[in-house]
PDB file of C-alpha atoms in Angstrom:
ATOM      1  CA  UNK A 215       1.220 -39.510   9.271  1.00  0.00           C
ATOM      2  CA  UNK A 216      -1.880 -39.846  11.197  1.00  0.00           C
ATOM      3  CA  UNK A 217      -4.329 -37.393  13.242  1.00  0.00           C
ATOM      4  CA  UNK A 218      -2.256 -34.142  14.463  1.00  0.00           C
ATOM      5  CA  UNK A 219      -4.763 -34.219  17.225  1.00  0.00           C
ATOM      6  CA  UNK A 220      -3.365 -35.719  20.371  1.00  0.00           C
ATOM      7  CA  UNK A 221      -2.339 -33.372  23.502  1.00  0.00           C
ATOM      8  CA  UNK A 222       0.584 -34.350  24.439  1.00  0.00           C
ATOM      9  CA  UNK A 223       2.095 -34.198  20.782  1.00  0.00           C
ATOM     10  CA  UNK A 224       3.583 -30.968  19.376  1.00  0.00           C
ATOM     11  CA  UNK A 225       3.392 -30.432  15.403  1.00  0.00           C
ATOM     12  CA  UNK A 226       5.052 -28.305  13.342  1.00  0.00           C
ATOM     13  CA  UNK A 227       4.691 -28.637   9.481  1.00  0.00           C
ATOM     14  CA  UNK A 228       7.541 -26.449   7.098  1.00  0.00           C
ATOM     15  CA  UNK A 229       7.969 -25.804   3.129  1.00  0.00           C
ATOM     16  CA  UNK A 230      11.462 -25.378   2.197  1.00  0.00           C
ATOM     17  CA  UNK A 231      12.316 -24.396  -1.764  1.00  0.00           C
ATOM     18  CA  UNK A 232      15.003 -26.908  -2.553  1.00  0.00           C
ATOM     19  CA  UNK A 233      13.949 -30.620  -3.239  1.00  0.00           C
ATOM     20  CA  UNK A 234      14.040 -33.340  -0.404  1.00  0.00           C
ATOM     21  CA  UNK A 235      17.599 -34.577  -1.120  1.00  0.00           C
ATOM     22  CA  UNK A 236      19.539 -31.094  -0.072  1.00  0.00           C
ATOM     23  CA  UNK A 237      17.190 -31.201   2.650  1.00  0.00           C
ATOM     24  CA  UNK A 238      18.122 -34.584   4.203  1.00  0.00           C
ATOM     25  CA  UNK A 239      21.652 -33.952   3.330  1.00  0.00           C
ATOM     26  CA  UNK A 240      20.965 -30.385   5.474  1.00  0.00           C
ATOM     27  CA  UNK A 241      19.963 -32.677   8.423  1.00  0.00           C
ATOM     28  CA  UNK A 242      21.900 -35.623   8.395  1.00  0.00           C
ATOM     29  CA  UNK A 243      26.067 -34.501   7.127  1.00  0.00           C
ATOM     30  CA  UNK A 244      27.359 -32.879  10.642  1.00  0.00           C
ATOM     31  CA  UNK A 245      29.394 -30.288   8.943  1.00  0.00           C
ATOM     32  CA  UNK A 246      26.139 -29.263   6.788  1.00  0.00           C
ATOM     33  CA  UNK A 247      23.872 -29.090  10.492  1.00  0.00           C
ATOM     34  CA  UNK A 248      26.948 -27.410  12.176  1.00  0.00           C
ATOM     35  CA  UNK A 249      25.756 -24.215  10.302  1.00  0.00           C
ATOM     36  CA  UNK A 250      22.019 -24.015  11.458  1.00  0.00           C
ATOM     37  CA  UNK A 251      21.577 -26.740  14.215  1.00  0.00           C
ATOM     38  CA  UNK A 252      19.533 -24.701  17.420  1.00  0.00           C
ATOM     39  CA  UNK A 253      17.857 -21.001  18.043  1.00  0.00           C
ATOM     40  CA  UNK A 254      19.521 -17.890  16.708  1.00  0.00           C
ATOM     41  CA  UNK A 255      22.813 -17.528  18.827  1.00  0.00           C
ATOM     42  CA  UNK A 256      23.547 -21.117  19.044  1.00  0.00           C
ATOM     43  CA  UNK A 257      26.520 -22.849  17.703  1.00  0.00           C
ATOM     44  CA  UNK A 258      26.741 -26.701  17.571  1.00  0.00           C
ATOM     45  CA  UNK A 259      30.098 -29.197  18.206  1.00  0.00           C
ATOM     46  CA  UNK A 260      29.545 -32.843  17.172  1.00  0.00           C
ATOM     47  CA  UNK A 261      31.420 -35.446  18.967  1.00  0.00           C
ATOM     48  CA  UNK A 262      29.863 -38.023  17.038  1.00  0.00           C
ATOM     49  CA  UNK A 263      27.293 -39.647  14.790  1.00  0.00           C
ATOM     50  CA  UNK A 264      26.321 -42.753  13.669  1.00  0.00           C
ATOM     51  CA  UNK A 265      23.049 -42.686  11.354  1.00  0.00           C
ATOM     52  CA  UNK A 266      21.488 -45.948  12.183  1.00  0.00           C
ATOM     53  CA  UNK A 267      18.305 -47.379  13.455  1.00  0.00           C
ATOM     54  CA  UNK A 268      20.026 -47.938  17.105  1.00  0.00           C
ATOM     55  CA  UNK A 269      22.602 -45.365  16.392  1.00  0.00           C
ATOM     56  CA  UNK A 270      23.425 -42.067  17.955  1.00  0.00           C
ATOM     57  CA  UNK A 271      24.066 -38.445  17.373  1.00  0.00           C
ATOM     58  CA  UNK A 272      26.992 -37.047  20.391  1.00  0.00           C
ATOM     59  CA  UNK A 273      26.861 -33.174  20.266  1.00  0.00           C
ATOM     60  CA  UNK A 274      26.949 -29.974  22.514  1.00  0.00           C
ATOM     61  CA  UNK A 275      24.942 -26.758  22.132  1.00  0.00           C
ATOM     62  CA  UNK A 276      26.207 -23.212  23.026  1.00  0.00           C
ATOM     63  CA  UNK A 277      24.293 -20.923  23.642  1.00  0.00           C
ATOM     64  CA  UNK A 278      25.013 -17.270  23.219  1.00  0.00           C
ATOM     65  CA  UNK A 279      25.337 -16.960  27.103  1.00  0.00           C
ATOM     66  CA  UNK A 280      28.241 -19.066  27.692  1.00  0.00           C
ATOM     67  CA  UNK A 281      26.301 -22.248  28.557  1.00  0.00           C
ATOM     68  CA  UNK A 282      26.652 -25.494  27.069  1.00  0.00           C
ATOM     69  CA  UNK A 283      23.818 -28.349  26.903  1.00  0.00           C
ATOM     70  CA  UNK A 284      24.968 -31.571  26.541  1.00  0.00           C
ATOM     71  CA  UNK A 285      22.299 -33.491  23.666  1.00  0.00           C
ATOM     72  CA  UNK A 286      22.028 -37.433  22.663  1.00  0.00           C
ATOM     73  CA  UNK A 287      20.151 -38.663  20.150  1.00  0.00           C
ATOM     74  CA  UNK A 288      19.524 -41.912  19.723  1.00  0.00           C
ATOM     75  CA  UNK A 289      17.992 -43.298  16.102  1.00  0.00           C
ATOM     76  CA  UNK A 290      14.532 -45.709  15.894  1.00  0.00           C
ATOM     77  CA  UNK A 291      13.655 -45.282  12.566  1.00  0.00           C
ATOM     78  CA  UNK A 292      15.669 -44.187   9.580  1.00  0.00           C
ATOM     79  CA  UNK A 293      14.449 -44.242   5.731  1.00  0.00           C
ATOM     80  CA  UNK A 294      16.941 -42.304   3.590  1.00  0.00           C
ATOM     81  CA  UNK A 295      15.402 -39.274   2.375  1.00  0.00           C
ATOM     82  CA  UNK A 296      12.064 -39.865   3.658  1.00  0.00           C
ATOM     83  CA  UNK A 297      11.894 -40.399   7.414  1.00  0.00           C
ATOM     84  CA  UNK A 298      13.423 -40.136  10.788  1.00  0.00           C
ATOM     85  CA  UNK A 299      12.462 -41.146  14.309  1.00  0.00           C
ATOM     86  CA  UNK A 300      14.287 -40.579  17.249  1.00  0.00           C
ATOM     87  CA  UNK A 301      14.703 -39.654  20.802  1.00  0.00           C
ATOM     88  CA  UNK A 302      15.254 -35.730  22.084  1.00  0.00           C
ATOM     89  CA  UNK A 303      16.957 -34.202  24.309  1.00  0.00           C
ATOM     90  CA  UNK A 304      18.426 -37.363  26.398  1.00  0.00           C
ATOM     91  CA  UNK A 305      21.794 -37.073  28.104  1.00  0.00           C
ATOM     92  CA  UNK A 306      23.991 -39.683  29.581  1.00  0.00           C
ATOM     93  CA  UNK A 307      22.178 -39.105  33.106  1.00  0.00           C
ATOM     94  CA  UNK A 308      19.200 -38.512  32.036  1.00  0.00           C
ATOM     95  CA  UNK A 309      15.648 -39.643  29.840  1.00  0.00           C
ATOM     96  CA  UNK A 310      15.242 -38.161  26.565  1.00  0.00           C
ATOM     97  CA  UNK A 311      12.970 -35.196  26.639  1.00  0.00           C
ATOM     98  CA  UNK A 312      10.318 -36.544  23.688  1.00  0.00           C
ATOM     99  CA  UNK A 313      10.654 -38.556  20.702  1.00  0.00           C
ATOM    100  CA  UNK A 314      10.628 -37.144  17.432  1.00  0.00           C
ATOM    101  CA  UNK A 315       8.729 -37.847  14.176  1.00  0.00           C
ATOM    102  CA  UNK A 316       9.841 -36.182  11.500  1.00  0.00           C
ATOM    103  CA  UNK A 317       8.802 -36.989   7.674  1.00  0.00           C
ATOM    104  CA  UNK A 318       9.887 -35.280   3.734  1.00  0.00           C
ATOM    105  CA  UNK A 319       7.970 -35.208   0.862  1.00  0.00           C
ATOM    106  CA  UNK A 320       9.268 -33.903  -2.048  1.00  0.00           C
ATOM    107  CA  UNK A 321       6.446 -31.609  -3.960  1.00  0.00           C
ATOM    108  CA  UNK A 322       5.533 -29.411  -6.423  1.00  0.00           C
ATOM    109  CA  UNK A 323       7.911 -27.090  -7.439  1.00  0.00           C
ATOM    110  CA  UNK A 324      10.894 -28.475  -6.394  1.00  0.00           C
ATOM    111  CA  UNK A 325       9.642 -28.072  -2.286  1.00  0.00           C
ATOM    112  CA  UNK A 326      10.015 -30.412   0.276  1.00  0.00           C
ATOM    113  CA  UNK A 327       7.264 -30.687   2.742  1.00  0.00           C
ATOM    114  CA  UNK A 328       8.567 -30.996   5.981  1.00  0.00           C
ATOM    115  CA  UNK A 329       6.152 -32.434   9.136  1.00  0.00           C
ATOM    116  CA  UNK A 330       7.899 -32.955  12.558  1.00  0.00           C
ATOM    117  CA  UNK A 331       5.846 -34.288  15.805  1.00  0.00           C
ATOM    118  CA  UNK A 332       7.049 -34.378  18.665  1.00  0.00           C
ATOM    119  CA  UNK A 333       5.675 -37.128  21.350  1.00  0.00           C
ATOM    120  CA  UNK A 334       5.676 -36.086  25.085  1.00  0.00           C
ATOM    121  CA  UNK A 335       5.007 -38.420  27.925  1.00  0.00           C
ATOM    122  CA  UNK A 336       1.404 -35.975  28.621  1.00  0.00           C
ATOM    123  CA  UNK A 337      -0.248 -33.279  27.955  1.00  0.00           C
ATOM    124  CA  UNK A 338       0.759 -31.233  30.823  1.00  0.00           C
ATOM    125  CA  UNK A 339       4.541 -32.063  29.479  1.00  0.00           C
ATOM    126  CA  UNK A 340       3.673 -31.242  25.869  1.00  0.00           C
ATOM    127  CA  UNK A 341       2.364 -27.391  26.810  1.00  0.00           C
ATOM    128  CA  UNK A 342       5.252 -26.723  29.095  1.00  0.00           C
ATOM    129  CA  UNK A 343       7.540 -27.525  26.138  1.00  0.00           C
ATOM    130  CA  UNK A 344       5.891 -25.836  23.952  1.00  0.00           C
ATOM    131  CA  UNK A 345       5.959 -23.031  26.090  1.00  0.00           C
ATOM    132  CA  UNK A 346      10.162 -23.072  26.348  1.00  0.00           C
ATOM    133  CA  UNK A 347       9.971 -23.627  22.480  1.00  0.00           C
ATOM    134  CA  UNK A 348       8.886 -20.186  22.065  1.00  0.00           C
ATOM    135  CA  UNK A 349      10.541 -18.825  25.117  1.00  0.00           C
ATOM    136  CA  UNK A 350      14.300 -19.654  23.350  1.00  0.00           C
ATOM    137  CA  UNK A 351      13.111 -18.954  19.684  1.00  0.00           C
ATOM    138  CA  UNK A 352      13.136 -22.799  19.397  1.00  0.00           C
ATOM    139  CA  UNK A 353      11.696 -22.449  16.285  1.00  0.00           C
ATOM    140  CA  UNK A 354      14.466 -19.890  15.053  1.00  0.00           C
ATOM    141  CA  UNK A 355      16.166 -23.131  14.300  1.00  0.00           C
ATOM    142  CA  UNK A 356      13.475 -24.090  11.224  1.00  0.00           C
ATOM    143  CA  UNK A 357      14.264 -20.922   9.766  1.00  0.00           C
ATOM    144  CA  UNK A 358      17.898 -20.933  10.508  1.00  0.00           C
ATOM    145  CA  UNK A 359      17.563 -24.263   8.102  1.00  0.00           C
ATOM    146  CA  UNK A 360      15.409 -22.233   5.373  1.00  0.00           C
ATOM    147  CA  UNK A 361      18.439 -19.976   4.530  1.00  0.00           C
ATOM    148  CA  UNK A 362      20.838 -22.363   5.066  1.00  0.00           C
ATOM    149  CA  UNK A 363      19.192 -23.922   1.790  1.00  0.00           C
ATOM    150  CA  UNK A 364      18.411 -20.772   0.572  1.00  0.00           C
ATOM    151  CA  UNK A 365      22.214 -19.155   0.454  1.00  0.00           C
ATOM    152  CA  UNK A 366      22.953 -23.506  -0.830  1.00  0.00           C
ATOM    153  CA  UNK A 367      21.409 -23.254  -3.849  1.00  0.00           C
ATOM    154  CA  UNK A 368      21.214 -18.909  -4.634  1.00  0.00           C
ATOM    155  CA  UNK A 369      24.172 -17.759  -3.116  1.00  0.00           C
ATOM    156  CA  UNK A 370      22.174 -15.411  -1.652  1.00  0.00           C
ATOM    157  CA  UNK A 371      21.683 -14.672   2.018  1.00  0.00           C
ATOM    158  CA  UNK A 372      18.035 -14.483   3.270  1.00  0.00           C
ATOM    159  CA  UNK A 373      16.092 -13.705   6.887  1.00  0.00           C
ATOM    160  CA  UNK A 374      13.651 -16.313   7.791  1.00  0.00           C
ATOM    161  CA  UNK A 375      10.797 -16.047  10.226  1.00  0.00           C
ATOM    162  CA  UNK A 376       7.832 -18.334  10.650  1.00  0.00           C
ATOM    163  CA  UNK A 377       4.421 -18.253  13.116  1.00  0.00           C
ATOM    164  CA  UNK A 378       1.526 -19.819  13.252  1.00  0.00           C
ATOM    165  CA  UNK A 379      -1.521 -17.767  13.838  1.00  0.00           C
ATOM    166  CA  UNK A 380      -5.297 -18.630  15.691  1.00  0.00           C
ATOM    167  CA  UNK A 381      -7.126 -17.050  12.766  1.00  0.00           C
ATOM    168  CA  UNK A 382      -8.394 -18.011   9.062  1.00  0.00           C
ATOM    169  CA  UNK A 383      -6.068 -17.645   5.895  1.00  0.00           C
ATOM    170  CA  UNK A 384      -8.368 -14.131   4.829  1.00  0.00           C
ATOM    171  CA  UNK A 385      -7.765 -13.088   7.510  1.00  0.00           C
ATOM    172  CA  UNK A 386      -4.822 -12.870   8.225  1.00  0.00           C
ATOM    173  CA  UNK A 387      -4.103 -11.457   4.694  1.00  0.00           C
ATOM    174  CA  UNK A 388      -6.635  -8.968   5.394  1.00  0.00           C
ATOM    175  CA  UNK A 389      -4.549  -7.923   8.491  1.00  0.00           C
ATOM    176  CA  UNK A 390      -1.647  -7.675   6.175  1.00  0.00           C
ATOM    177  CA  UNK A 391      -2.899  -5.295   3.584  1.00  0.00           C
ATOM    178  CA  UNK A 392      -5.830  -3.808   4.675  1.00  0.00           C
ATOM    179  CA  UNK A 393      -3.506  -0.288   6.199  1.00  0.00           C
ATOM    180  CA  UNK A 394      -6.065   0.193   9.438  1.00  0.00           C
ATOM    181  CA  UNK A 395      -5.006  -2.884  10.476  1.00  0.00           C
ATOM    182  CA  UNK A 396      -1.558  -3.466   9.617  1.00  0.00           C
ATOM    183  CA  UNK A 397      -0.893  -0.081  11.471  1.00  0.00           C
ATOM    184  CA  UNK A 398      -1.719  -1.477  14.824  1.00  0.00           C
ATOM    185  CA  UNK A 399       0.709  -4.263  14.728  1.00  0.00           C
ATOM    186  CA  UNK A 400       3.383  -4.082  12.442  1.00  0.00           C
ATOM    187  CA  UNK A 401       5.790  -1.265  14.292  1.00  0.00           C
ATOM    188  CA  UNK A 402       8.683  -2.506  16.490  1.00  0.00           C
ATOM    189  CA  UNK A 403       7.635  -2.464  20.226  1.00  0.00           C
ATOM    190  CA  UNK A 404       7.462   1.075  22.058  1.00  0.00           C
ATOM    191  CA  UNK A 405       5.833   2.685  18.640  1.00  0.00           C
ATOM    192  CA  UNK A 406       3.134   3.719  17.192  1.00  0.00           C
ATOM    193  CA  UNK A 407       2.744   3.531  13.005  1.00  0.00           C
ATOM    194  CA  UNK A 408       0.530   5.858  10.957  1.00  0.00           C
ATOM    195  CA  UNK A 409       0.066   6.222   7.111  1.00  0.00           C
ATOM    196  CA  UNK A 410       0.183   9.462   5.897  1.00  0.00           C
ATOM    197  CA  UNK A 411      -0.831   7.668   2.542  1.00  0.00           C
ATOM    198  CA  UNK A 412      -1.800   4.249   1.778  1.00  0.00           C
ATOM    199  CA  UNK A 413      -1.995   2.250  -1.642  1.00  0.00           C
ATOM    200  CA  UNK A 414      -1.541  -1.572  -1.101  1.00  0.00           C
ATOM    201  CA  UNK A 415      -1.951  -3.024  -4.718  1.00  0.00           C
ATOM    202  CA  UNK A 416       0.434  -4.279  -7.355  1.00  0.00           C
ATOM    203  CA  UNK A 417       3.074  -1.273  -8.222  1.00  0.00           C
ATOM    204  CA  UNK A 418       1.610   1.170  -6.063  1.00  0.00           C
ATOM    205  CA  UNK A 419       3.259   2.341  -2.600  1.00  0.00           C
ATOM    206  CA  UNK A 420       2.638   3.331   0.894  1.00  0.00           C
ATOM    207  CA  UNK A 421       4.157   6.281   3.193  1.00  0.00           C
ATOM    208  CA  UNK A 422       4.623   5.693   6.703  1.00  0.00           C
ATOM    209  CA  UNK A 423       5.815   7.557  10.088  1.00  0.00           C
ATOM    210  CA  UNK A 424       6.280   5.324  13.615  1.00  0.00           C
ATOM    211  CA  UNK A 425       7.180   7.057  16.378  1.00  0.00           C
ATOM    212  CA  UNK A 426       8.348   6.352  19.365  1.00  0.00           C
ATOM    213  CA  UNK A 427       7.302   8.017  23.513  1.00  0.00           C
ATOM    214  CA  UNK A 428      10.321  10.115  23.074  1.00  0.00           C
ATOM    215  CA  UNK A 429       9.580  11.733  19.773  1.00  0.00           C
ATOM    216  CA  UNK A 430      11.999  10.040  17.696  1.00  0.00           C
ATOM    217  CA  UNK A 431      10.342   9.279  14.282  1.00  0.00           C
ATOM    218  CA  UNK A 432      10.917   7.010  11.160  1.00  0.00           C
ATOM    219  CA  UNK A 433       9.448   7.601   7.833  1.00  0.00           C
ATOM    220  CA  UNK A 434       9.591   5.044   5.673  1.00  0.00           C
ATOM    221  CA  UNK A 435       8.097   3.475   1.564  1.00  0.00           C
ATOM    222  CA  UNK A 436       7.155   0.361   0.833  1.00  0.00           C
ATOM    223  CA  UNK A 437       6.641  -0.493  -3.037  1.00  0.00           C
ATOM    224  CA  UNK A 438       3.955  -3.121  -3.787  1.00  0.00           C
ATOM    225  CA  UNK A 439       5.116  -5.593  -6.007  1.00  0.00           C
ATOM    226  CA  UNK A 440       3.041  -8.447  -5.812  1.00  0.00           C
ATOM    227  CA  UNK A 441      -0.291  -8.630  -3.983  1.00  0.00           C
ATOM    228  CA  UNK A 442      -2.037 -12.692  -4.513  1.00  0.00           C
ATOM    229  CA  UNK A 443      -5.186 -13.094  -2.139  1.00  0.00           C
ATOM    230  CA  UNK A 444      -5.099 -14.673   0.197  1.00  0.00           C
ATOM    231  CA  UNK A 445      -1.103 -16.102  -0.504  1.00  0.00           C
ATOM    232  CA  UNK A 446       1.141 -14.542  -1.289  1.00  0.00           C
ATOM    233  CA  UNK A 447       2.511 -10.509  -0.681  1.00  0.00           C
ATOM    234  CA  UNK A 448       6.178  -9.246  -1.873  1.00  0.00           C
ATOM    235  CA  UNK A 449       6.662  -5.413  -1.298  1.00  0.00           C
ATOM    236  CA  UNK A 450      10.624  -3.150  -0.920  1.00  0.00           C
ATOM    237  CA  UNK A 451      10.830  -1.070   1.573  1.00  0.00           C
ATOM    238  CA  UNK A 452      13.036   1.805   2.343  1.00  0.00           C
ATOM    239  CA  UNK A 453      13.649   4.491   4.847  1.00  0.00           C
ATOM    240  CA  UNK A 454      13.354   8.270   3.965  1.00  0.00           C
ATOM    241  CA  UNK A 455      12.763  11.168   5.443  1.00  0.00           C
ATOM    242  CA  UNK A 456       9.723  13.340   6.267  1.00  0.00           C
ATOM    243  CA  UNK A 457       9.477  15.041   2.306  1.00  0.00           C
ATOM    244  CA  UNK A 458       9.866  11.219   1.173  1.00  0.00           C
ATOM    245  CA  UNK A 459      13.232  11.632   0.043  1.00  0.00           C
ATOM    246  CA  UNK A 460      15.472   8.446   0.630  1.00  0.00           C
ATOM    247  CA  UNK A 461      17.214   7.868   3.577  1.00  0.00           C
ATOM    248  CA  UNK A 462      19.339   6.001   5.847  1.00  0.00           C
ATOM    249  CA  UNK A 463      18.532   3.578   9.619  1.00  0.00           C
ATOM    250  CA  UNK A 464      18.091   6.540  12.037  1.00  0.00           C
ATOM    251  CA  UNK A 465      20.229   4.323  14.545  1.00  0.00           C
ATOM    252  CA  UNK A 466      22.343   1.680  11.873  1.00  0.00           C
ATOM    253  CA  UNK A 467      23.899   4.347   9.155  1.00  0.00           C
ATOM    254  CA  UNK A 468      25.491   0.663   7.122  1.00  0.00           C
ATOM    255  CA  UNK A 469      22.302  -1.205   7.222  1.00  0.00           C
ATOM    256  CA  UNK A 470      20.861  -1.667   3.431  1.00  0.00           C
ATOM    257  CA  UNK A 471      18.476   0.857   1.479  1.00  0.00           C
ATOM    258  CA  UNK A 472      16.314  -1.280   0.426  1.00  0.00           C
ATOM    259  CA  UNK A 473      15.067  -4.461   1.420  1.00  0.00           C
ATOM    260  CA  UNK A 474      12.312  -6.722  -0.403  1.00  0.00           C
ATOM    261  CA  UNK A 475      10.159  -8.586   1.700  1.00  0.00           C
ATOM    262  CA  UNK A 476       8.121 -11.944   0.780  1.00  0.00           C
ATOM    263  CA  UNK A 477       5.583 -12.605   2.828  1.00  0.00           C
ATOM    264  CA  UNK A 478       3.719 -16.137   2.038  1.00  0.00           C
ATOM    265  CA  UNK A 479       0.669 -17.391   4.046  1.00  0.00           C
ATOM    266  CA  UNK A 480      -0.116 -20.901   3.796  1.00  0.00           C
ATOM    267  CA  UNK A 481      -3.708 -22.565   5.884  1.00  0.00           C
ATOM    268  CA  UNK A 482      -2.738 -25.541   8.273  1.00  0.00           C
ATOM    269  CA  UNK A 483      -6.360 -25.515   9.110  1.00  0.00           C
ATOM    270  CA  UNK A 484      -9.313 -23.933   8.665  1.00  0.00           C
ATOM    271  CA  UNK A 485      -9.130 -22.055  11.838  1.00  0.00           C
ATOM    272  CA  UNK A 486      -4.990 -21.532  11.579  1.00  0.00           C
ATOM    273  CA  UNK A 487      -2.519 -19.692   9.227  1.00  0.00           C
ATOM    274  CA  UNK A 488       0.741 -20.052   8.680  1.00  0.00           C
ATOM    275  CA  UNK A 489       2.850 -16.725   8.039  1.00  0.00           C
ATOM    276  CA  UNK A 490       6.460 -16.904   6.228  1.00  0.00           C
ATOM    277  CA  UNK A 491       8.700 -13.782   6.284  1.00  0.00           C
ATOM    278  CA  UNK A 492      11.866 -13.458   4.499  1.00  0.00           C
ATOM    279  CA  UNK A 493      13.884 -10.619   4.384  1.00  0.00           C
ATOM    280  CA  UNK A 494      16.577 -10.076   1.404  1.00  0.00           C
ATOM    281  CA  UNK A 495      18.894  -6.652   0.219  1.00  0.00           C
ATOM    282  CA  UNK A 496      17.951  -6.177  -3.348  1.00  0.00           C
ATOM    283  CA  UNK A 497      19.306  -2.546  -5.343  1.00  0.00           C
ATOM    284  CA  UNK A 498      22.468  -1.768  -5.053  1.00  0.00           C
ATOM    285  CA  UNK A 499      24.235  -2.155  -2.116  1.00  0.00           C
ATOM    286  CA  UNK A 500      28.143  -2.352  -0.154  1.00  0.00           C
ATOM    287  CA  UNK A 501      29.805  -5.541   1.439  1.00  0.00           C
ATOM    288  CA  UNK A 502      29.476  -3.500   4.399  1.00  0.00           C
ATOM    289  CA  UNK A 503      25.646  -3.172   4.606  1.00  0.00           C
ATOM    290  CA  UNK A 504      25.698  -7.525   3.585  1.00  0.00           C
ATOM    291  CA  UNK A 505      27.584  -7.884   6.877  1.00  0.00           C
ATOM    292  CA  UNK A 506      25.475  -5.413   8.689  1.00  0.00           C
ATOM    293  CA  UNK A 507      22.259  -7.920   7.606  1.00  0.00           C
ATOM    294  CA  UNK A 508      23.913 -10.956   7.446  1.00  0.00           C
ATOM    295  CA  UNK A 509      25.038 -10.091  11.732  1.00  0.00           C
ATOM    296  CA  UNK A 510      21.659  -8.297  12.033  1.00  0.00           C
ATOM    297  CA  UNK A 511      19.356 -11.636  11.885  1.00  0.00           C
ATOM    298  CA  UNK A 512      19.365 -12.043  15.378  1.00  0.00           C
ATOM    299  CA  UNK A 513      18.136  -8.298  15.837  1.00  0.00           C
ATOM    300  CA  UNK A 514      15.531  -9.035  13.167  1.00  0.00           C
ATOM    301  CA  UNK A 515      14.210 -11.805  15.314  1.00  0.00           C
ATOM    302  CA  UNK A 516      13.368  -9.861  18.186  1.00  0.00           C
ATOM    303  CA  UNK A 517      12.006  -7.020  15.766  1.00  0.00           C
ATOM    304  CA  UNK A 518       9.548  -9.893  14.327  1.00  0.00           C
ATOM    305  CA  UNK A 519       8.636 -11.424  17.087  1.00  0.00           C
ATOM    306  CA  UNK A 520       7.627  -8.455  18.896  1.00  0.00           C
ATOM    307  CA  UNK A 521       5.598  -7.223  16.274  1.00  0.00           C
ATOM    308  CA  UNK A 522       4.403 -10.681  15.922  1.00  0.00           C
ATOM    309  CA  UNK A 523       3.019 -10.819  19.140  1.00  0.00           C
ATOM    310  CA  UNK A 524       1.494  -7.623  18.605  1.00  0.00           C
ATOM    311  CA  UNK A 525      -0.470  -9.362  15.788  1.00  0.00           C
ATOM    312  CA  UNK A 526      -2.100 -12.346  18.091  1.00  0.00           C
ATOM    313  CA  UNK A 527      -3.143  -9.608  20.707  1.00  0.00           C
ATOM    314  CA  UNK A 528      -4.287  -7.552  17.944  1.00  0.00           C
ATOM    315  CA  UNK A 529      -6.348 -10.731  16.668  1.00  0.00           C
ATOM    316  CA  UNK A 530      -7.321 -11.798  19.725  1.00  0.00           C
ATOM    317  CA  UNK A 531      -8.416  -8.508  20.185  1.00  0.00           C
ATOM    318  CA  UNK A 532     -10.926  -8.488  17.293  1.00  0.00           C
ATOM    319  CA  UNK A 533     -12.141 -12.550  17.941  1.00  0.00           C
ATOM    320  CA  UNK A 534     -13.717 -10.777  21.496  1.00  0.00           C
TER     321      UNK A 534
END
């Protein structure tokens, strides 16, 4: 793939913890793609698919609001386990929105690096499409693919969310490990956060309180399992009462007691860092609690999106 600096193009990179064959099959098998394609809340119906040069994929995306989106993909290049080039977003009555080039490369550890380029007619069209993708949570499609691949490989249910921030990797790591910074942006929208105790290192814990304008307080504790600067953080977190006794989510009593958060930091350029957050249920939990977690992915996306928006604003304010 060439230089990633054309104003009419949108770029996306993801690394999946799965061999390239699994990723390719997830992309090309209609039964598998039906389980993850589209933003969170969307489902799809494939009408026909002919995966070869000149072939097509005809499908309907069903939005959570009941609106249907007809799509017809036309394939221009098909190199098994390696590369696809296709026109996206067209239909019988309209031209495609953009051309996609996506490559798949197996890298160290049995992982797969997916690089995607979306080429539009001009820079303005790329700017508007980028804005639309963000508003429609379009990038959650690639998070859903990570969750699907994890489920296929390990049988575990996980939640994944990614975002690229305009900040060097060391700055991003500091935003997650310096309590002064962390408290400024992590709390859900409408809440502020205060650390009552903070010791961010392997084996140590933090104790914090989040409070909104109505006076609702939520206490929590995090235990750090791994702190590997500047690439990885792993910690568990649980709700507690004000005396630090384990409790439950005050507004969701069947929410699992203990969650594990894994945060990966990857340098996309000297000034950009991709952050990948993975959530999973750990410890003892019931089937009902796991089901609450599975059904709560849309809410988790909303919550993390609000926190990430605050983090973007906080980084910008520190830069100015």
